[in-house]
Tab-separated table of N, CA and C in Angstrom:
chain	number	residue	atom	x	y	z
T	803	UNK	N	53.016	84.536	134.484
T	803	UNK	CA	52.611	86.051	134.525
T	803	UNK	C	51.370	85.891	135.241
T	804	UNK	N	50.353	85.060	135.438
T	804	UNK	CA	49.437	85.025	136.438
T	804	UNK	C	50.064	85.250	137.877
T	805	UNK	N	50.900	84.647	138.357
T	805	UNK	CA	51.469	84.769	139.813
T	805	UNK	C	52.004	86.187	139.933
T	806	UNK	N	52.752	86.533	138.872
T	806	UNK	CA	53.341	88.046	138.725
T	806	UNK	C	52.187	89.104	138.877
T	807	UNK	N	51.228	88.849	138.259
T	807	UNK	CA	49.884	89.593	138.227
T	807	UNK	C	49.364	89.905	139.434
T	808	UNK	N	49.426	88.509	140.555
T	808	UNK	CA	48.962	88.834	141.861
T	808	UNK	C	50.181	89.604	142.378
T	809	UNK	N	51.322	89.539	142.656
T	809	UNK	CA	52.281	90.142	143.069
T	809	UNK	C	52.298	91.709	142.890
T	810	UNK	N	51.903	91.892	141.645
T	810	UNK	CA	52.052	93.272	141.177
T	810	UNK	C	50.788	93.896	141.755
T	811	UNK	N	49.782	93.202	141.595
T	811	UNK	CA	48.321	93.913	141.892
T	811	UNK	C	48.418	94.248	143.703
T	812	UNK	N	49.002	93.314	144.482
T	812	UNK	CA	48.933	93.379	145.749
T	812	UNK	C	49.917	94.397	146.574
T	813	UNK	N	51.161	94.674	145.526
T	813	UNK	CA	52.179	95.438	146.170
T	813	UNK	C	52.528	96.524	145.247
T	814	UNK	N	52.185	96.555	144.174
T	814	UNK	CA	52.522	97.773	143.105
T	814	UNK	C	51.200	98.410	142.436
T	815	UNK	N	50.037	98.076	142.575
T	815	UNK	CA	48.819	98.635	142.175
T	815	UNK	C	48.285	98.072	140.748
T	816	UNK	N	47.253	98.693	140.265
T	816	UNK	CA	46.390	98.218	139.152
T	816	UNK	C	47.687	98.405	137.854
T	817	UNK	N	48.175	99.848	137.599
T	817	UNK	CA	49.002	100.095	136.476
T	817	UNK	C	49.928	98.789	136.278
T	818	UNK	N	50.914	98.457	136.951
T	818	UNK	CA	51.678	97.329	136.643
T	818	UNK	C	51.040	96.047	136.376
T	819	UNK	N	49.814	95.715	136.977
T	819	UNK	CA	49.127	94.678	136.720
T	819	UNK	C	48.607	94.465	135.497
T	820	UNK	N	48.172	95.642	134.695
T	820	UNK	CA	47.825	95.706	133.644
T	820	UNK	C	48.997	94.892	132.266
T	821	UNK	N	49.964	95.364	132.651
T	821	UNK	CA	51.072	94.845	131.926
T	821	UNK	C	51.219	93.389	131.897
T	822	UNK	N	51.130	92.859	133.138
T	822	UNK	CA	51.236	91.383	133.404
T	822	UNK	C	49.751	90.500	132.549
T	823	UNK	N	48.838	91.111	132.597
T	823	UNK	CA	47.512	90.403	132.321
T	823	UNK	C	47.565	90.780	130.581
T	824	UNK	N	48.191	91.583	130.152
T	824	UNK	CA	47.994	91.839	128.273
T	824	UNK	C	48.978	90.698	128.093
T	825	UNK	N	50.387	90.723	128.680
T	825	UNK	CA	51.411	89.946	128.483
T	825	UNK	C	50.929	88.262	128.527
T	826	UNK	N	50.318	88.150	129.478
T	826	UNK	CA	50.060	86.684	129.587
T	826	UNK	C	48.944	86.186	128.591
T	827	UNK	N	47.970	87.024	128.215
T	827	UNK	CA	47.034	87.016	127.341
T	827	UNK	C	47.559	87.026	126.018
T	828	UNK	N	48.662	87.640	125.588
T	828	UNK	CA	49.551	87.729	124.238
T	828	UNK	C	50.216	86.541	124.082
T	829	UNK	N	50.836	85.877	125.216
T	829	UNK	CA	51.769	84.709	125.245
T	829	UNK	C	50.682	83.673	125.034
T	830	UNK	N	49.698	83.499	125.773
T	830	UNK	CA	48.996	82.297	125.854
T	830	UNK	C	47.986	82.192	124.704
T	831	UNK	N	47.533	82.993	123.984
T	831	UNK	CA	46.600	83.225	123.012
T	831	UNK	C	47.252	82.559	121.836
T	832	UNK	N	48.400	82.401	121.555
T	832	UNK	CA	49.025	81.919	120.539
T	832	UNK	C	49.199	80.442	120.373
T	833	UNK	N	48.850	79.950	121.373
T	833	UNK	CA	48.496	78.307	121.435
T	833	UNK	C	47.347	77.675	121.603
T	834	UNK	N	46.949	76.448	121.579
T	834	UNK	CA	45.549	75.892	121.382
T	834	UNK	C	45.146	75.978	123.163
T	835	UNK	N	43.898	75.657	123.093
T	835	UNK	CA	43.346	75.878	124.614
T	835	UNK	C	44.113	75.379	125.576
T	836	UNK	N	44.479	75.761	126.678
T	836	UNK	CA	45.015	75.289	127.847
T	836	UNK	C	44.747	75.753	128.968
T	837	UNK	N	45.258	75.224	130.207
T	837	UNK	CA	44.875	75.963	131.522
T	837	UNK	C	45.455	77.269	131.425
T	838	UNK	N	46.429	77.506	130.864
T	838	UNK	CA	47.059	78.657	130.814
T	838	UNK	C	46.376	79.773	130.250
T	839	UNK	N	45.905	79.537	128.996
T	839	UNK	CA	44.955	80.013	128.326
T	839	UNK	C	43.558	80.630	129.067
T	840	UNK	N	43.195	79.797	129.665
T	840	UNK	CA	41.958	79.760	130.282
T	840	UNK	C	42.041	80.736	131.627
T	841	UNK	N	43.477	80.511	132.233
T	841	UNK	CA	43.635	81.530	133.287
T	841	UNK	C	43.896	82.987	132.893
T	842	UNK	N	44.733	83.122	131.667
T	842	UNK	CA	44.529	84.262	131.020
T	842	UNK	C	43.516	85.216	130.664
T	843	UNK	N	42.220	84.127	130.083
T	843	UNK	CA	41.122	84.864	129.847
T	843	UNK	C	40.277	85.409	131.289
T	844	UNK	N	40.497	84.673	132.485
T	844	UNK	CA	39.765	84.876	133.568
T	844	UNK	C	40.424	86.079	134.093
T	845	UNK	N	41.767	86.274	133.906
T	845	UNK	CA	42.251	87.721	134.531
T	845	UNK	C	42.189	88.903	133.617
T	846	UNK	N	42.100	88.887	132.096
T	846	UNK	CA	41.638	89.638	131.541
T	846	UNK	C	40.036	90.068	131.624
T	847	UNK	N	39.147	89.413	132.155
T	847	UNK	CA	37.784	89.508	132.786
T	847	UNK	C	37.932	90.228	133.870
T	848	UNK	N	38.708	90.278	134.837
T	848	UNK	CA	38.460	90.865	136.016
T	848	UNK	C	39.465	92.127	135.491
T	849	UNK	N	40.220	92.324	134.752
T	849	UNK	CA	40.936	93.504	134.250
T	849	UNK	C	40.071	94.550	133.841
T	850	UNK	N	39.359	93.935	132.764
T	850	UNK	CA	38.512	94.654	131.923
T	850	UNK	C	37.371	95.336	132.861
T	851	UNK	N	36.874	94.445	134.004
T	851	UNK	CA	35.749	95.025	134.783
T	851	UNK	C	36.324	96.087	135.755
T	852	UNK	N	37.730	95.896	136.047
T	852	UNK	CA	38.216	97.021	136.777
T	852	UNK	C	38.091	98.527	135.844
T	853	UNK	N	38.222	98.306	134.371
T	853	UNK	CA	37.951	99.240	133.629
T	853	UNK	C	36.538	99.722	133.427
T	854	UNK	N	35.505	99.242	133.932
T	854	UNK	CA	33.939	99.239	133.716
T	854	UNK	C	33.596	98.659	132.453
T	855	UNK	N	34.348	97.859	131.803
T	855	UNK	CA	33.945	97.186	130.334
T	855	UNK	C	33.264	95.793	130.906
T	856	UNK	N	32.272	95.657	131.318
T	856	UNK	CA	31.660	94.619	131.852
T	856	UNK	C	31.137	93.631	130.934
T	857	UNK	N	30.774	93.925	129.588
T	857	UNK	CA	30.205	93.154	128.745
T	857	UNK	C	31.347	92.113	127.876
T	858	UNK	N	32.498	92.800	127.544
T	858	UNK	CA	33.663	92.111	127.376
T	858	UNK	C	34.180	91.229	128.628
T	859	UNK	N	34.344	91.719	129.805
T	859	UNK	CA	34.668	91.203	130.829
T	859	UNK	C	34.023	89.732	131.198
T	860	UNK	N	32.568	89.931	130.783
T	860	UNK	CA	31.814	88.583	130.983
T	860	UNK	C	32.112	87.538	129.574
T	861	UNK	N	32.404	88.024	128.819
T	861	UNK	CA	32.914	87.394	127.692
T	861	UNK	C	34.109	86.532	127.829
T	862	UNK	N	35.026	86.978	128.413
T	862	UNK	CA	36.557	86.534	128.948
T	862	UNK	C	36.134	85.499	129.989
T	863	UNK	N	35.333	85.882	131.043
T	863	UNK	CA	35.233	84.789	132.166
T	863	UNK	C	34.567	83.864	131.448
T	864	UNK	N	33.550	83.834	130.828
T	864	UNK	CA	32.682	82.826	130.243
T	864	UNK	C	33.697	82.094	129.365
T	865	UNK	N	34.353	82.729	128.660
T	865	UNK	CA	35.049	81.543	127.789
T	865	UNK	C	35.986	80.928	128.687
T	866	UNK	N	36.695	81.406	129.816
T	866	UNK	CA	37.767	80.806	130.724
T	866	UNK	C	36.737	79.570	131.337
T	867	UNK	N	35.652	79.910	131.807
T	867	UNK	CA	35.077	78.653	132.316
T	867	UNK	C	34.962	77.619	131.143
T	868	UNK	N	34.397	77.912	130.359
T	868	UNK	CA	34.035	76.726	129.105
T	868	UNK	C	35.159	75.858	128.745
T	869	UNK	N	36.454	76.781	128.781
T	869	UNK	CA	37.785	76.103	128.305
T	869	UNK	C	38.101	75.188	129.477
T	870	UNK	N	37.862	75.605	130.851
T	870	UNK	CA	38.293	74.795	131.988
T	870	UNK	C	37.307	73.712	132.163
T	871	UNK	N	35.995	73.616	131.600
T	871	UNK	CA	35.179	72.673	131.820
T	871	UNK	C	35.700	71.516	130.683
T	872	UNK	N	35.889	72.184	129.540
T	872	UNK	CA	36.293	71.348	128.498
T	872	UNK	C	37.654	70.470	128.706
T	873	UNK	N	38.638	71.231	129.707
T	873	UNK	CA	39.721	70.603	129.968
T	873	UNK	C	39.776	69.623	131.014
T	874	UNK	N	38.760	69.491	131.549
T	874	UNK	CA	38.263	68.806	132.917
T	874	UNK	C	38.949	69.363	134.090
T	875	UNK	N	39.450	70.507	134.110
T	875	UNK	CA	40.203	71.088	135.180
T	875	UNK	C	39.388	71.546	136.034
T	876	UNK	N	39.023	70.827	137.468
T	876	UNK	CA	38.086	71.142	138.336
T	876	UNK	C	38.448	72.253	139.322
T	877	UNK	N	39.759	72.540	139.617
T	877	UNK	CA	40.172	73.333	140.295
T	877	UNK	C	39.888	74.905	139.568
T	878	UNK	N	40.250	74.839	138.057
T	878	UNK	CA	40.258	76.177	137.490
T	878	UNK	C	38.716	76.508	137.192
T	879	UNK	N	37.813	75.418	137.180
T	879	UNK	CA	36.421	75.860	137.096
T	879	UNK	C	36.046	76.952	138.223
T	880	UNK	N	36.492	76.156	139.448
T	880	UNK	CA	36.166	77.142	140.766
T	880	UNK	C	36.702	78.256	140.510
T	881	UNK	N	38.060	78.400	140.217
T	881	UNK	CA	38.904	79.586	140.199
T	881	UNK	C	38.248	80.817	139.371
T	882	UNK	N	37.934	80.147	138.008
T	882	UNK	CA	37.130	80.892	136.970
T	882	UNK	C	35.790	81.566	137.219
T	883	UNK	N	34.975	80.725	138.234
T	883	UNK	CA	33.758	81.338	138.566
T	883	UNK	C	33.988	82.156	139.674
T	884	UNK	N	34.925	82.236	140.389
T	884	UNK	CA	35.483	82.872	141.448
T	884	UNK	C	35.540	84.378	140.634
T	885	UNK	N	36.331	84.177	139.745
T	885	UNK	CA	36.521	85.526	139.069
T	885	UNK	C	35.390	86.157	138.172
T	886	UNK	N	34.583	85.041	137.734
T	886	UNK	CA	33.111	85.761	137.521
T	886	UNK	C	32.443	86.413	138.491
T	887	UNK	N	32.524	85.956	139.726
T	887	UNK	CA	31.915	86.424	140.937
T	887	UNK	C	32.482	87.801	141.229
T	888	UNK	N	33.597	87.852	141.137
T	888	UNK	CA	34.393	89.434	141.377
T	888	UNK	C	33.903	90.478	140.037
T	889	UNK	N	33.844	89.985	138.686
T	889	UNK	CA	33.275	90.738	137.880
T	889	UNK	C	31.804	91.253	138.207
T	890	UNK	N	31.010	90.160	138.584
T	890	UNK	CA	29.670	90.714	139.010
T	890	UNK	C	29.612	91.606	140.125
T	891	UNK	N	30.374	91.250	141.077
T	891	UNK	CA	30.554	92.317	142.184
T	891	UNK	C	31.012	93.673	141.554
T	892	UNK	N	31.777	93.822	141.070
T	892	UNK	CA	32.245	95.190	140.367
T	892	UNK	C	31.256	95.936	139.466
T	893	UNK	N	30.338	95.052	139.178
T	893	UNK	CA	29.092	95.542	138.003
T	893	UNK	C	28.162	95.978	139.093
T	894	UNK	N	28.017	95.870	140.214
T	894	UNK	CA	27.022	95.958	141.354
T	894	UNK	C	25.956	94.771	141.241
T	895	UNK	N	25.930	94.051	140.698
T	895	UNK	CA	25.222	92.443	140.442
T	895	UNK	C	25.428	91.816	141.811
T	896	UNK	N	25.199	92.180	143.083
T	896	UNK	CA	25.738	91.613	144.435
T	896	UNK	C	25.034	90.243	144.387
T	897	UNK	N	23.807	89.871	144.273
T	897	UNK	CA	23.108	88.706	144.320
T	897	UNK	C	23.410	87.567	143.278
T	898	UNK	N	23.872	88.076	142.285
T	898	UNK	CA	24.529	87.155	141.066
T	898	UNK	C	25.689	86.867	141.587
T	899	UNK	N	26.317	88.020	142.199
T	899	UNK	CA	27.886	87.540	142.360
T	899	UNK	C	27.673	86.530	143.443
T	900	UNK	N	27.036	86.679	144.640
T	900	UNK	CA	26.837	85.799	145.821
T	900	UNK	C	26.650	84.347	145.272
T	901	UNK	N	25.705	84.116	144.275
T	901	UNK	CA	25.520	82.955	143.911
T	901	UNK	C	26.903	82.241	143.065
T	902	UNK	N	27.518	83.150	142.355
T	902	UNK	CA	28.509	82.635	141.379
T	902	UNK	C	29.670	82.382	142.646
T	903	UNK	N	29.749	83.273	143.549
T	903	UNK	CA	31.172	82.675	144.303
T	903	UNK	C	30.669	81.656	145.125
T	904	UNK	N	29.328	81.576	145.722
T	904	UNK	CA	29.116	80.077	146.521
T	904	UNK	C	29.398	78.944	145.696
T	905	UNK	N	28.972	78.993	144.383
T	905	UNK	CA	29.405	77.924	143.393
T	905	UNK	C	30.682	77.700	143.629
T	906	UNK	N	31.704	78.951	143.435
T	906	UNK	CA	32.931	78.840	143.215
T	906	UNK	C	33.847	77.949	144.678
T	907	UNK	N	33.172	78.429	145.899
T	907	UNK	CA	33.682	78.055	146.946
T	907	UNK	C	33.347	76.710	147.062
T	908	UNK	N	32.238	76.087	146.649
T	908	UNK	CA	32.094	74.656	146.754
T	908	UNK	C	33.061	73.861	145.867
T	909	UNK	N	33.303	74.105	144.776
T	909	UNK	CA	34.349	73.805	143.859
T	909	UNK	C	35.718	73.593	144.624
T	910	UNK	N	36.167	74.924	145.095
T	910	UNK	CA	37.437	75.092	145.634
T	910	UNK	C	37.795	74.398	147.087
T	911	UNK	N	36.720	74.353	147.709
T	911	UNK	CA	36.518	73.436	149.040
T	911	UNK	C	36.914	72.155	148.771
T	912	UNK	N	36.180	71.560	147.216
T	912	UNK	CA	36.397	70.331	147.162
T	912	UNK	C	37.913	69.885	146.803
T	913	UNK	N	38.558	70.939	145.987
T	913	UNK	CA	39.910	70.911	145.552
T	913	UNK	C	40.906	71.167	146.587
T	914	UNK	N	40.391	71.568	147.762
T	914	UNK	CA	41.552	72.001	148.928
T	914	UNK	C	42.344	72.997	148.844
T	915	UNK	N	41.738	74.455	147.996
T	915	UNK	CA	42.353	75.440	147.781
T	915	UNK	C	41.512	76.565	148.721
T	916	UNK	N	42.188	76.442	150.095
T	916	UNK	CA	41.742	77.307	151.237
T	916	UNK	C	42.058	78.503	151.036
T	917	UNK	N	42.952	78.906	150.255
T	917	UNK	CA	43.249	80.442	150.002
T	917	UNK	C	42.305	81.007	149.357
T	918	UNK	N	42.128	80.632	147.986
T	918	UNK	CA	41.022	81.098	146.919
T	918	UNK	C	39.751	80.914	147.426
T	919	UNK	N	39.316	79.710	148.106
T	919	UNK	CA	37.949	79.822	148.952
T	919	UNK	C	37.627	80.854	149.746
T	920	UNK	N	38.839	81.266	150.557
T	920	UNK	CA	38.760	82.252	151.698
T	920	UNK	C	38.261	83.374	150.886
T	921	UNK	N	39.003	83.654	150.031
T	921	UNK	CA	38.858	84.809	149.262
T	921	UNK	C	37.406	85.059	148.623
T	922	UNK	N	37.058	84.147	148.113
T	922	UNK	CA	35.768	84.148	147.481
T	922	UNK	C	34.754	84.227	148.683
T	923	UNK	N	35.002	83.517	149.945
T	923	UNK	CA	34.208	83.738	150.955
T	923	UNK	C	34.019	85.290	151.337
T	924	UNK	N	35.136	85.912	151.554
T	924	UNK	CA	35.302	87.358	152.039
T	924	UNK	C	34.584	88.402	150.893
T	925	UNK	N	34.411	88.009	149.539
T	925	UNK	CA	33.815	88.698	148.620
T	925	UNK	C	32.408	88.384	148.792
T	926	UNK	N	31.949	87.226	149.316
T	926	UNK	CA	30.565	86.991	149.572
T	926	UNK	C	30.032	88.073	150.753
T	927	UNK	N	31.046	88.140	151.793
T	927	UNK	CA	30.815	88.979	152.934
T	927	UNK	C	30.582	90.443	152.467
T	928	UNK	N	31.644	91.017	151.405
T	928	UNK	CA	31.579	92.198	150.780
T	928	UNK	C	30.183	92.595	149.956
T	929	UNK	N	29.805	91.422	149.515
T	929	UNK	CA	28.312	91.661	148.773
T	929	UNK	C	27.220	91.892	149.600
T	930	UNK	N	27.210	91.329	150.841
T	930	UNK	CA	26.256	91.410	151.879
T	930	UNK	C	26.341	92.775	152.330
T	931	UNK	N	27.505	93.248	152.686
T	931	UNK	CA	27.638	94.633	153.166
T	931	UNK	C	27.360	95.528	152.250
T	932	UNK	N	27.430	95.513	150.790
T	932	UNK	CA	26.781	96.260	149.951
T	932	UNK	C	25.558	96.202	149.698
T	933	UNK	N	24.849	95.040	150.153
T	933	UNK	CA	23.165	94.704	150.125
T	933	UNK	C	22.773	95.397	151.387
T	934	UNK	N	23.501	95.888	152.425
T	934	UNK	CA	23.116	96.555	153.745
T	934	UNK	C	22.823	95.544	154.640
T	935	UNK	N	23.148	94.354	154.358
T	935	UNK	CA	23.339	93.281	155.833
T	935	UNK	C	24.628	93.266	156.435
T	936	UNK	N	24.838	94.360	157.030
T	936	UNK	CA	26.036	94.381	158.146
T	936	UNK	C	26.311	93.245	158.910
T	937	UNK	N	25.373	92.816	159.582
T	937	UNK	CA	25.611	91.850	160.583
T	937	UNK	C	25.774	90.356	159.933
T	938	UNK	N	25.444	89.902	158.766
T	938	UNK	CA	25.824	89.050	158.130
T	938	UNK	C	27.168	88.921	157.557
T	939	UNK	N	27.476	90.331	156.845
T	939	UNK	CA	28.616	90.517	156.361
T	939	UNK	C	29.852	90.290	157.414
T	940	UNK	N	29.536	90.921	158.586
T	940	UNK	CA	30.398	90.605	159.868
T	940	UNK	C	30.651	89.207	160.098
T	941	UNK	N	29.724	88.599	160.318
T	941	UNK	CA	29.681	86.920	160.624
T	941	UNK	C	30.506	86.361	159.857
T	942	UNK	N	30.186	86.592	158.463
T	942	UNK	CA	31.091	85.975	157.355
T	942	UNK	C	32.572	86.164	157.394
T	943	UNK	N	32.705	87.495	157.636
T	943	UNK	CA	33.982	87.902	157.764
T	943	UNK	C	34.468	87.113	158.864
T	944	UNK	N	34.195	87.144	159.836
T	944	UNK	CA	34.751	86.682	161.240
T	944	UNK	C	34.975	85.051	160.911
T	945	UNK	N	34.068	84.300	160.210
T	945	UNK	CA	34.217	82.991	159.667
T	945	UNK	C	35.414	82.725	158.971
T	946	UNK	N	35.658	83.561	158.126
T	946	UNK	CA	37.023	83.582	157.181
T	946	UNK	C	38.086	83.681	158.061
T	947	UNK	N	38.211	84.753	158.833
T	947	UNK	CA	39.254	85.147	159.790
T	947	UNK	C	39.569	83.629	160.636
T	948	UNK	N	38.497	83.100	161.143
T	948	UNK	CA	38.481	81.827	162.112
T	948	UNK	C	39.017	80.543	161.143
T	949	UNK	N	38.550	80.740	159.989
T	949	UNK	CA	38.978	79.442	159.084
T	949	UNK	C	40.665	79.729	158.824
T	950	UNK	N	40.854	80.929	158.348
T	950	UNK	CA	42.233	81.194	158.179
T	950	UNK	C	43.309	81.053	159.212
T	951	UNK	N	42.803	81.416	160.644
T	951	UNK	CA	43.628	80.770	161.710
T	951	UNK	C	43.849	79.501	161.839
T	952	UNK	N	42.589	78.754	161.500
T	952	UNK	CA	42.797	77.132	161.783
T	952	UNK	C	43.477	76.684	160.619
T	953	UNK	N	43.458	77.245	159.139
T	953	UNK	CA	44.291	76.818	158.088
T	953	UNK	C	46.044	77.024	158.406
T	954	UNK	N	46.301	78.119	158.988
T	954	UNK	CA	47.489	78.545	159.199
T	954	UNK	C	47.967	77.613	160.477
T	955	UNK	N	47.262	77.511	161.505
T	955	UNK	CA	47.701	76.387	162.358
T	955	UNK	C	47.998	74.878	162.082
T	956	UNK	N	47.058	74.335	160.998
T	956	UNK	CA	47.343	73.314	160.528
T	956	UNK	C	48.455	73.372	159.516
T	957	UNK	N	48.656	74.303	158.930
T	957	UNK	CA	49.872	74.457	157.739
T	957	UNK	C	51.165	74.281	158.563
T	958	UNK	N	51.262	75.370	159.740
T	958	UNK	CA	52.334	75.114	160.235
T	958	UNK	C	52.607	74.346	161.737
T	959	UNK	N	51.564	73.772	161.582
T	959	UNK	CA	51.490	72.571	162.844
T	959	UNK	C	51.594	73.319	164.341
T	960	UNK	N	51.023	74.251	164.451
T	960	UNK	CA	51.198	74.754	165.657
T	960	UNK	C	50.173	74.376	166.608
T	961	UNK	N	50.683	74.199	167.910
T	961	UNK	CA	49.578	73.742	169.234
T	961	UNK	C	49.677	74.608	170.087
T	962	UNK	N	48.773	74.478	170.884
T	962	UNK	CA	48.615	75.428	171.964
T	962	UNK	C	49.988	75.618	172.722
T	963	UNK	N	50.873	74.550	172.920
T	963	UNK	CA	52.104	74.533	173.509
T	963	UNK	C	53.294	75.100	173.019
T	964	UNK	N	53.288	75.404	171.833
T	964	UNK	CA	53.943	75.685	170.770
T	964	UNK	C	54.396	76.995	170.610
T	965	UNK	N	55.260	77.709	170.346
T	965	UNK	CA	55.330	79.324	170.126
T	965	UNK	C	54.858	79.555	168.686
T	966	UNK	N	54.037	80.798	168.494
T	966	UNK	CA	53.679	80.990	167.222
T	966	UNK	C	55.011	80.933	166.161
T	967	UNK	N	54.732	80.682	164.857
T	967	UNK	CA	55.929	80.543	163.967
T	967	UNK	C	56.321	82.048	163.682
T	968	UNK	N	57.245	82.043	163.363
T	968	UNK	CA	57.768	83.332	162.995
T	968	UNK	C	58.136	83.480	161.358
T	969	UNK	N	57.375	84.291	160.817
T	969	UNK	CA	57.336	84.357	159.255
T	969	UNK	C	58.213	85.094	158.897
T	970	UNK	N	58.557	85.133	157.317
T	970	UNK	CA	59.552	85.740	156.988
T	970	UNK	C	59.090	87.443	156.990
T	971	UNK	N	59.922	88.350	157.370
T	971	UNK	CA	59.547	89.587	157.286
T	971	UNK	C	58.563	90.274	158.552
T	972	UNK	N	58.980	89.501	159.762
T	972	UNK	CA	58.018	89.734	160.817
T	972	UNK	C	57.866	88.973	161.987
């Protein structure tokens, strides 16, 4: 349900995403604490923040972080702190969001999750833009872009003398 929620969010919008988050929460809440239940809590926090319900959003996000810590899931801690950073961003608490996002980036970098760390970095850029520091925001966005290019090159083993890989759909 977590991955389905990503697909729905990016390709179908918030409406269908609501169903996946609620279903994920419903299924996982029937079981003892687990990485899946922690992820469902983090997702629910972000969903509630989209509806402007920040107090319960924080409760779900903090529950997810605590659960991940209790389970010793280092990647999950970084991911859940990233989601807390998104909630803080939505709330307009940009400096607190930057602090949470930077903490998440540190953890996610250590676990090797370049995709989520990159997303957290671009959210730091968004915060700086909202704070009126467009130069810093642009510099951070460019750095994320360069990191993404490097990661793609490493992933696809592209060298200067090889053609670019042809990705599905394009």
